[in-house]
Short mmCIF file of C-alpha atoms in Angstrom, two decimals:
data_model
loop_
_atom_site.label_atom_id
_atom_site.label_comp_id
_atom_site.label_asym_id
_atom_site.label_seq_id
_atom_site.Cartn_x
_atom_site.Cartn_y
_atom_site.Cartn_z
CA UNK G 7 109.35 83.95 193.26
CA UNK G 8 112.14 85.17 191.12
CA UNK G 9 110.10 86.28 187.18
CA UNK G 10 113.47 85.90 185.41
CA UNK G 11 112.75 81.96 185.43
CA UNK G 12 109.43 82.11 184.03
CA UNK G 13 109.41 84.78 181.91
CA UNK G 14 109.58 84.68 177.69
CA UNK G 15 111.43 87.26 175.82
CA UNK G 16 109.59 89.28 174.23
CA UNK G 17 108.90 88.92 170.73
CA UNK G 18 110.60 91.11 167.83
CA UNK G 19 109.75 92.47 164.75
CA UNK G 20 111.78 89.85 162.81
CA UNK G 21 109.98 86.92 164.79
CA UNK G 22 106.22 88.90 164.64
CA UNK G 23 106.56 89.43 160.56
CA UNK G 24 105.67 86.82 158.50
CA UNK G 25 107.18 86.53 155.19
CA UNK G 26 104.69 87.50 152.68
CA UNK G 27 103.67 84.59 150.01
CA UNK G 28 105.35 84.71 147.02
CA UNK G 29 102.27 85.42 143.54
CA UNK G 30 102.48 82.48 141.17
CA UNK G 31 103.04 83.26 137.93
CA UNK G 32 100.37 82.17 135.45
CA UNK G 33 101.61 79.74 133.06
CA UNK G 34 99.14 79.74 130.98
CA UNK G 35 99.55 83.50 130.21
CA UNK G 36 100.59 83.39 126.38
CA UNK G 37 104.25 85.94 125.71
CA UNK G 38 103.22 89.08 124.00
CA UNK G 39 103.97 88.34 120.33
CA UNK G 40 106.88 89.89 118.72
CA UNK G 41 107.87 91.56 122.18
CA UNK G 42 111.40 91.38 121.13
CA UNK G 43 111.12 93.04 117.80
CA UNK G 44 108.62 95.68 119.24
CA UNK G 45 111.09 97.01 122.11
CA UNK G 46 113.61 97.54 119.91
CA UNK G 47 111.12 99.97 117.40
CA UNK G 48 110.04 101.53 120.65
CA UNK G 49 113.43 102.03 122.09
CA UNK G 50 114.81 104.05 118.85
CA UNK G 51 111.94 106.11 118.15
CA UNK G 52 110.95 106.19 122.26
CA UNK G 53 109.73 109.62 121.76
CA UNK G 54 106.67 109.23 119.54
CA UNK G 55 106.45 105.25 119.84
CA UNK G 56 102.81 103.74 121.10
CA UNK G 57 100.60 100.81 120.90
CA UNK G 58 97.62 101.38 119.18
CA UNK G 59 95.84 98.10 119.76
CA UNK G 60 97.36 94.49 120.78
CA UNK G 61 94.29 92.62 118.96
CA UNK G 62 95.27 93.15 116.06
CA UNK G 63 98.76 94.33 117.05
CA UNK G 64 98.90 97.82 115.98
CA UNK G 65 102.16 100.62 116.96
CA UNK G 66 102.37 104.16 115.67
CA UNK G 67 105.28 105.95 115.49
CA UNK G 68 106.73 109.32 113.71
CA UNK G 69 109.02 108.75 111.17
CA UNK G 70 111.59 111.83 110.99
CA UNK G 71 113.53 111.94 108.02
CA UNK G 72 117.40 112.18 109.06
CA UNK G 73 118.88 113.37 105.78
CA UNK G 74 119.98 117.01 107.15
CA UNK G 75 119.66 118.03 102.99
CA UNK G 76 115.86 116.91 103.66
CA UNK G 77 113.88 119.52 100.97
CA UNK G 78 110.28 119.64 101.80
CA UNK G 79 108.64 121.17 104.74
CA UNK G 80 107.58 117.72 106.32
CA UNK G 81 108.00 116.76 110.20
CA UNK G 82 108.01 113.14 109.10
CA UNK G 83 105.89 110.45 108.39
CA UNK G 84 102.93 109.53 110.71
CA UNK G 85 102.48 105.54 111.04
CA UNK G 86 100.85 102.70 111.82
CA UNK G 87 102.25 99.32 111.48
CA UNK G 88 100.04 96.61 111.53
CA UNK G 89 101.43 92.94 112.50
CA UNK G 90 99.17 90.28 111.40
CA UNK G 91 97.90 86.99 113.19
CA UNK G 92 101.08 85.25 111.00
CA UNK G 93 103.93 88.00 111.28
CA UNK G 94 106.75 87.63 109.72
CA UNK G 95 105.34 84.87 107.17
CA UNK G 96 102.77 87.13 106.30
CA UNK G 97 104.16 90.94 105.64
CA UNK G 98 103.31 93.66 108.06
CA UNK G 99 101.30 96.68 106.89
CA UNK G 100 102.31 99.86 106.81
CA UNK G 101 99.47 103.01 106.84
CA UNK G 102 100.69 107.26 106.65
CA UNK G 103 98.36 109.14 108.49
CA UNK G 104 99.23 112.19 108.01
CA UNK G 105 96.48 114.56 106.83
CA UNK G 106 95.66 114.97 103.49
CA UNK G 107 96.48 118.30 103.19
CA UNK G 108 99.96 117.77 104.18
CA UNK G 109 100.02 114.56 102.43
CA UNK G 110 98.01 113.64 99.32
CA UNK G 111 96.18 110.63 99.00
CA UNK G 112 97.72 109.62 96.22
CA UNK G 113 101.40 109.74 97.52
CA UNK G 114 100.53 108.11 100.46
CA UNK G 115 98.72 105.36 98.99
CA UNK G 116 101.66 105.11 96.67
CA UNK G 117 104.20 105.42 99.86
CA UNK G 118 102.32 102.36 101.01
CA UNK G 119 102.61 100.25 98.11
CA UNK G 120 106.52 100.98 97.82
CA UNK G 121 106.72 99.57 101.09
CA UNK G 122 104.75 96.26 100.91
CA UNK G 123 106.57 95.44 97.42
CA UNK G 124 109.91 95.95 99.43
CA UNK G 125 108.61 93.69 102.58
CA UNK G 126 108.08 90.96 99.89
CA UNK G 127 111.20 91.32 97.93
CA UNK G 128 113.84 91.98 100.82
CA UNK G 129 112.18 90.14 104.05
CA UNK G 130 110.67 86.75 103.82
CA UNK G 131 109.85 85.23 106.41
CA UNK G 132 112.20 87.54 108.63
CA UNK G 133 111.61 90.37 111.16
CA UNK G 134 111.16 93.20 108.87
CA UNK G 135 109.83 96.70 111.09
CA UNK G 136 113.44 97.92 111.53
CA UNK G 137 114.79 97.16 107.92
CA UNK G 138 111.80 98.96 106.45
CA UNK G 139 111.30 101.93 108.60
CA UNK G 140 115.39 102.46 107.89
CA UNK G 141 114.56 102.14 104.14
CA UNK G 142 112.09 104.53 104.23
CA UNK G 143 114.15 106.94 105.47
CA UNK G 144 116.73 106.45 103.21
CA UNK G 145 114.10 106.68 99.94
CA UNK G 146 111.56 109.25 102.04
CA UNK G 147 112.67 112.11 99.42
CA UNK G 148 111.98 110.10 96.21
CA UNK G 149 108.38 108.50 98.01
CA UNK G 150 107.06 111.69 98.34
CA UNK G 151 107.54 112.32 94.78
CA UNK G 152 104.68 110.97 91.68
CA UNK G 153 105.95 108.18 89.97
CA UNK G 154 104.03 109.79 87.18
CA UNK G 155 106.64 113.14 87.84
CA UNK G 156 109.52 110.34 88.29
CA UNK G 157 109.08 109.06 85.25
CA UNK G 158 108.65 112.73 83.33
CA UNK G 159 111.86 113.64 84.43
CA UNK G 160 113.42 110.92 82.38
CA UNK G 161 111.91 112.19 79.71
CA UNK G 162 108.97 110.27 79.77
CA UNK G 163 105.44 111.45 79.42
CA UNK G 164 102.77 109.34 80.29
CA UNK G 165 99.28 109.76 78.85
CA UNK G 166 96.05 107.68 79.62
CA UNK G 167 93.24 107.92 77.13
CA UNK G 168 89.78 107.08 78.15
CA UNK G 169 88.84 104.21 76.14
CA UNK G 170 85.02 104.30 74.99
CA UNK G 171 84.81 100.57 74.81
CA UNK G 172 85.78 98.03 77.15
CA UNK G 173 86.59 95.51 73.82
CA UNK G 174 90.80 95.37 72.98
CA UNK G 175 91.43 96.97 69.85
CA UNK G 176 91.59 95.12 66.47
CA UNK G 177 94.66 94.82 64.50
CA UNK G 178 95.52 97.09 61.58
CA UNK G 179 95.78 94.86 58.63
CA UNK G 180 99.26 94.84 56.36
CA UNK G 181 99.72 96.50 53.12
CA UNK G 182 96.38 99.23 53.41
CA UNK G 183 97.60 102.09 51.86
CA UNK G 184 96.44 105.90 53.96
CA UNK G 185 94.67 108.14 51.99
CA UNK G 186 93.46 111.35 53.47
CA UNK G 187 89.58 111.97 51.58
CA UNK G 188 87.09 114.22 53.14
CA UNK G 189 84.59 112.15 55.17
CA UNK G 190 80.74 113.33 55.12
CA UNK G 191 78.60 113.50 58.62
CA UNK G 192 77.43 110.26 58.06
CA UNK G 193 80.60 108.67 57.82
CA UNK G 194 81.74 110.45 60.49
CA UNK G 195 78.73 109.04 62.82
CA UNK G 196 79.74 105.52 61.23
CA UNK G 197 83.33 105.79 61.83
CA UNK G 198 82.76 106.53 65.99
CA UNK G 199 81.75 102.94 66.70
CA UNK G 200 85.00 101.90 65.06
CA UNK G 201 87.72 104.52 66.98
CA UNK G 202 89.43 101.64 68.91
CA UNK G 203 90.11 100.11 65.60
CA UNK G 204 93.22 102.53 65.77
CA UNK G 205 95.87 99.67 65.93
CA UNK G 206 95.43 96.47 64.04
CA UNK G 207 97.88 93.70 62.89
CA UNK G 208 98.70 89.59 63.50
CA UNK G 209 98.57 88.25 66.80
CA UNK G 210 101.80 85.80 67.19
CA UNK G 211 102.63 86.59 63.96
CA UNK G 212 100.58 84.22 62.83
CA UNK G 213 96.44 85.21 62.10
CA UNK G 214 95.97 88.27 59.71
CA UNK G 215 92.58 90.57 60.33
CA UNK G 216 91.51 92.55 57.46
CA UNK G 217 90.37 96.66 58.42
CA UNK G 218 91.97 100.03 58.41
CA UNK G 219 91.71 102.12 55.08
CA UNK G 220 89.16 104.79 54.84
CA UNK G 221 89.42 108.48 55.51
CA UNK G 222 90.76 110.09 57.78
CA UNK G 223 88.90 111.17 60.74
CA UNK G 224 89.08 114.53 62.66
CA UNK G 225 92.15 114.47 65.30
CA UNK G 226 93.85 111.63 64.07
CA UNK G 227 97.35 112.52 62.94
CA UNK G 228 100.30 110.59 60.95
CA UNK G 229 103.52 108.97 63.51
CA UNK G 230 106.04 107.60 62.05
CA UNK G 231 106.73 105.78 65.15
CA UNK G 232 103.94 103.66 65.20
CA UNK G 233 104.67 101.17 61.67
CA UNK G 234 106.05 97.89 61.08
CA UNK G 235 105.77 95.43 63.63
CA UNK G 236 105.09 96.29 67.21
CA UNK G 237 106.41 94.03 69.76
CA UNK G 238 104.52 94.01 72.90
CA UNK G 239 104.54 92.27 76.22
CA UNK G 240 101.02 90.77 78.01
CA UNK G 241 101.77 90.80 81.07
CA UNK G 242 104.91 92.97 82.83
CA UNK G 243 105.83 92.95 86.79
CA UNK G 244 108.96 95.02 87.97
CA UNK G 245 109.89 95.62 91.31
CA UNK G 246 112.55 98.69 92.21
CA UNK G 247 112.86 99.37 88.17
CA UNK G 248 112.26 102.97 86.88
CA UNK G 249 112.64 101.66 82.69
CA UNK G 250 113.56 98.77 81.26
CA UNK G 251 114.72 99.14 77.56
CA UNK G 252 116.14 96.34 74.88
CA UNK G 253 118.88 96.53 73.92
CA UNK G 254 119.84 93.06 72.18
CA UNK G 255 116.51 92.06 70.28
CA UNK G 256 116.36 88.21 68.85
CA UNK G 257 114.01 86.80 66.51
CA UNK G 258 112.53 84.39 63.98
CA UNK G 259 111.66 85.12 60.47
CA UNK G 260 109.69 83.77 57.60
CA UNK G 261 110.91 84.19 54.17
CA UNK G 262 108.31 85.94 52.04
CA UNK G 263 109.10 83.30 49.72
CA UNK G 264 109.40 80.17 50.53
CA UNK G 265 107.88 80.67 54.10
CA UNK G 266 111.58 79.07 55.72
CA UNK G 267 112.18 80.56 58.86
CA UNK G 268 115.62 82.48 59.69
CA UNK G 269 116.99 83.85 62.95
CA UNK G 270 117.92 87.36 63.34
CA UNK G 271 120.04 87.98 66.35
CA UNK G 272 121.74 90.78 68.01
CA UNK G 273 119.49 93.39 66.54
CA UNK G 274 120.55 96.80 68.38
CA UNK G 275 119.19 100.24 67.49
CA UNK G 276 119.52 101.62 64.58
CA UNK G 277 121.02 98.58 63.05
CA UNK G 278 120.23 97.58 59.32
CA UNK G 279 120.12 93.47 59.56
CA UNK G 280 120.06 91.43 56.60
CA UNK G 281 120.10 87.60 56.17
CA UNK G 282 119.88 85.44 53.35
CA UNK G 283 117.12 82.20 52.75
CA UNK G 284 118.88 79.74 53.19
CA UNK G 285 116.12 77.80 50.94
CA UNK G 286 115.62 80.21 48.07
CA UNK G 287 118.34 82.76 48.76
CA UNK G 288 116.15 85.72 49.15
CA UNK G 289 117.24 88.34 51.09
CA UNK G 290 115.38 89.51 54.65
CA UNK G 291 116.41 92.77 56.61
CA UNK G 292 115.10 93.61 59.80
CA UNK G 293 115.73 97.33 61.30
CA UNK G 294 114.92 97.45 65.23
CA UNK G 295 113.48 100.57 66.97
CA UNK G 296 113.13 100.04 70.58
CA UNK G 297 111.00 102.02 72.79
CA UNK G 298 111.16 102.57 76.61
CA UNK G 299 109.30 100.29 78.95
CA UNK G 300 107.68 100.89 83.04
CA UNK G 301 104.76 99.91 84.42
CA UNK G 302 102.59 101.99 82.31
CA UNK G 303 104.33 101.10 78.97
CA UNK G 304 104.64 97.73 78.40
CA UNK G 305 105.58 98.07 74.00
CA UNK G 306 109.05 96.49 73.33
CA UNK G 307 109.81 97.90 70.30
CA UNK G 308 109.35 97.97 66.43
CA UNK G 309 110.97 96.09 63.36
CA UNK G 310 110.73 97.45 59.86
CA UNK G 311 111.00 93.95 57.54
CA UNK G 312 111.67 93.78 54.11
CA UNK G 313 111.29 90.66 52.29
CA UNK G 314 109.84 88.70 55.37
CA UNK G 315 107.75 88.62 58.79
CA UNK G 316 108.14 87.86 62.29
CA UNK G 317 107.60 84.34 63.69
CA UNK G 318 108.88 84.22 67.20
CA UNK G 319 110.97 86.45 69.72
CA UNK G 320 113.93 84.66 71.47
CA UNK G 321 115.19 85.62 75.06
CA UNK G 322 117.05 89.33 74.14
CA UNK G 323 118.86 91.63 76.42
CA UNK G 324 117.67 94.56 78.78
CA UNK G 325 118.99 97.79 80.52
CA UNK G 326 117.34 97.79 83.85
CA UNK G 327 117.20 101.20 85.34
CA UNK G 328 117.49 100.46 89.01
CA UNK G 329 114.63 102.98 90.55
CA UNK G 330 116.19 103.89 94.20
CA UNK G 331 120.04 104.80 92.46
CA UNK G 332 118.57 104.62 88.87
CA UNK G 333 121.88 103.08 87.62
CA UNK G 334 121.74 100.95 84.52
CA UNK G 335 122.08 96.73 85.04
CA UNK G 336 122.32 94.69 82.05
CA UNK G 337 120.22 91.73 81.89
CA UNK G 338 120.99 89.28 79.48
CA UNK G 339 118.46 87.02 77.98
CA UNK G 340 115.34 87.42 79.15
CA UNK G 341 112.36 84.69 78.16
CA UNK G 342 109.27 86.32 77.55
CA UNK G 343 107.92 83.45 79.97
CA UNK G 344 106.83 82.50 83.48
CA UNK G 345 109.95 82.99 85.13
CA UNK G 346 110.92 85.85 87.25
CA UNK G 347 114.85 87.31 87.03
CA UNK G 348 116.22 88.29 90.33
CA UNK G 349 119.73 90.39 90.25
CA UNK G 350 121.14 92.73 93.12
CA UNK G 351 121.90 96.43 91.36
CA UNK G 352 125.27 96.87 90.62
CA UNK G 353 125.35 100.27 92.05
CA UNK G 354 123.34 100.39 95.38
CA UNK G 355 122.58 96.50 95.95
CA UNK G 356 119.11 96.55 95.99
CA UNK G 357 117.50 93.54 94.78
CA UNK G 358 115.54 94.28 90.86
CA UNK G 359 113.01 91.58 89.96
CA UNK G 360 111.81 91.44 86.11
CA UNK G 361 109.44 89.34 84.49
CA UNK G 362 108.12 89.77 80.95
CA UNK G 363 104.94 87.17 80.65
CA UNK G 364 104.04 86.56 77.26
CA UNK G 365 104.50 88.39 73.93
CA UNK G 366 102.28 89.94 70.85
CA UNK G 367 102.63 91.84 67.57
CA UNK G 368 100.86 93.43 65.97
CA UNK G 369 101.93 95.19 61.75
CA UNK G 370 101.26 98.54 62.45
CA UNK G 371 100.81 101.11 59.09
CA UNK G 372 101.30 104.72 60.78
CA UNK G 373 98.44 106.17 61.75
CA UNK G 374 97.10 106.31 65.25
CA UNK G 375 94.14 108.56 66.71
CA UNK G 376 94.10 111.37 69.21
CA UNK G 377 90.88 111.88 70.63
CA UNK G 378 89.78 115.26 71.49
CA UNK G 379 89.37 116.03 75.32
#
């Protein structure tokens, strides 16, 4: 019998392979959070980009400054960006890790703070990473620098006293002459539970508190900056200001008189201002000294009065020194209130934020203490 009939061809690799079953995706495998906005940081700085930790998410990266002009012997900055739970709603964190001996503490806690006030001024509610790694670079040279040195190169020295009691001072009441007299030991013992009694005056121009007088004690000098009326601000909060400085000062008087009240406005520096009672037709004058304000200085000013006393401040004007470009922005009319003034900077664009909460005076008569170290 012929095998051609009966035979089968034999089989070939194509029949004999079976396809191979195809793996089901999970569905219930929740996206990496943020995946989007974390390839793109990993992409542009590939070379030092990891993940630290997914739970919390956690990336490191170096941060190489790219101005070629850069001044300091610095490779870059060493990060880690943490993303909360609630990224972007809730800011992410930024941590230098550098060592401390290439880095100071205090810079790079100050570093870190610069960049979570810009993360809640510029990006709410936004992706954020890319924006503020790009701003740090930009500002990297001026970060590394003390805001304490910052502000000294304005001209402004700051000084912090070490207070002996945790009690605010007491006003220095109005019209106590200064009379230098020798003090004996006992006095001097006496006089050491009183040395924050250095600056006393009204609050809100309104309650008088008797003190002051006496002699004078060893290391307290006369400054002719400190009389008249101080003007000074409770509570200040500026974000991407170097100084802030009045300009325009507006106010309410009383008539030593006849107790009417008059409005002063437009007070400048250096500017004699005199208005007449409209009631009795005595004369008021008002001479404004302004002083520089930042986040360690939070005195307006001073007025010299003759013939009456404050009452109220109106809204007055500011120059705003913009910190990143410090160009100067006029801000007109500022409350001494609840409400926070936004304005881009008319030089760089960066958004300044000012808000002066709340207001006191105090009649100063001259004489202020320096404590010995």
């Amino acid at each position: 019998p012929s095998s051609s009939s009966s035979s089968k061809p034999a089989p070939t690799a194509t029949t004999a392979k079976k396809a191979a079953p195809k793996k089901k995706r999970n569905p219930k495998q929740p996206p990496i959070p943020n995946l989007q906005e974390i390839n793109r940081v990993a992409e542009k700085y590939a070379s030092t980009f990891r993940v630290v930790s997914n739970e919390p998410q956690v990336i490191a990266l170096l941060l190489t400054p790219s101005d070629a002009d850069f001044p300091y012997d610095l490779e870059g900055l060493q990060l880690n960006i943490t993303l909360p739970p609630s990224y972007p709603s809730v800011p992410c964190i930024f941590e230098v890790t550098n060592d401390d001996s290439i880095i100071y503490p205090k810079i790079k806690r100050q570093i870190e703070e610069e960049v979570k006030k810009r993360a809640l001024v510029a990006y709410q509610n936004k992706q954020m990473i890319m924006g503020l790694l790009s701003w740090l670079d930009r500002n990297m040279e001026s970060l590394l620098i003390d805001k304490e040195q910052q502000l000294e190169r304005l001209g402004i020295q700051i000084i912090f006293h070490e207070k002996k009691s945790p009690l605010p001072p007491r006003p220095l009441s109005e019209g106590v002459p200064y009379q230098p007299q020798p003090a004996s030991q006992s006095e001097d013992d006496d006089d050491d539970d009183d040395d924050d009694d250095d600056e006393e005056g009204e609050e809100e121009g309104d309650e008088k508190v008797e003190g002051g007088g006496g002699g004078r004690r060893q290391g307290q000098t006369i400054t002719t900056a400190l009389r008249g009326t101080r003007i000074k601000i409770e509570e200040i909060e500026l974000q991407n200001v170097g100084i802030i400085e009045c300009y325009s000062m507006n106010i309410v008087t009383s008539c030593e008189r006849c107790k009417t009240k008059i409005d002063i406005l437009n007070m400048m520096k250096g500017g004699n201002y005199m208005e007449e009672c409209r009631q009795c037709h005595h004369s008021v004058s008002a001479q404004f000294r302004p002083e520089i304000m930042h986040e360690y200085s939070n005195v307006v000013g001073y007025i010299d009065f003759e013939g009456g006393a404050l009452v109220d401040v109106l809204p007055s004007s500011f120059n705003v020194h913009c910190f990143e470009c410090n160009e100067i922005n006029p801000f007109k009319d500022i409350s001494f209130g609840e409400h926070k003034i936004d304005k881009n900077c008319q030089s760089c664009h960066q958004k300044i934020t000012v808000m002066l909460r709340g207001w006191r005076s105090a009649i100063m008569k001259g004489v202020k203490e320096q404590r010995d170290p």
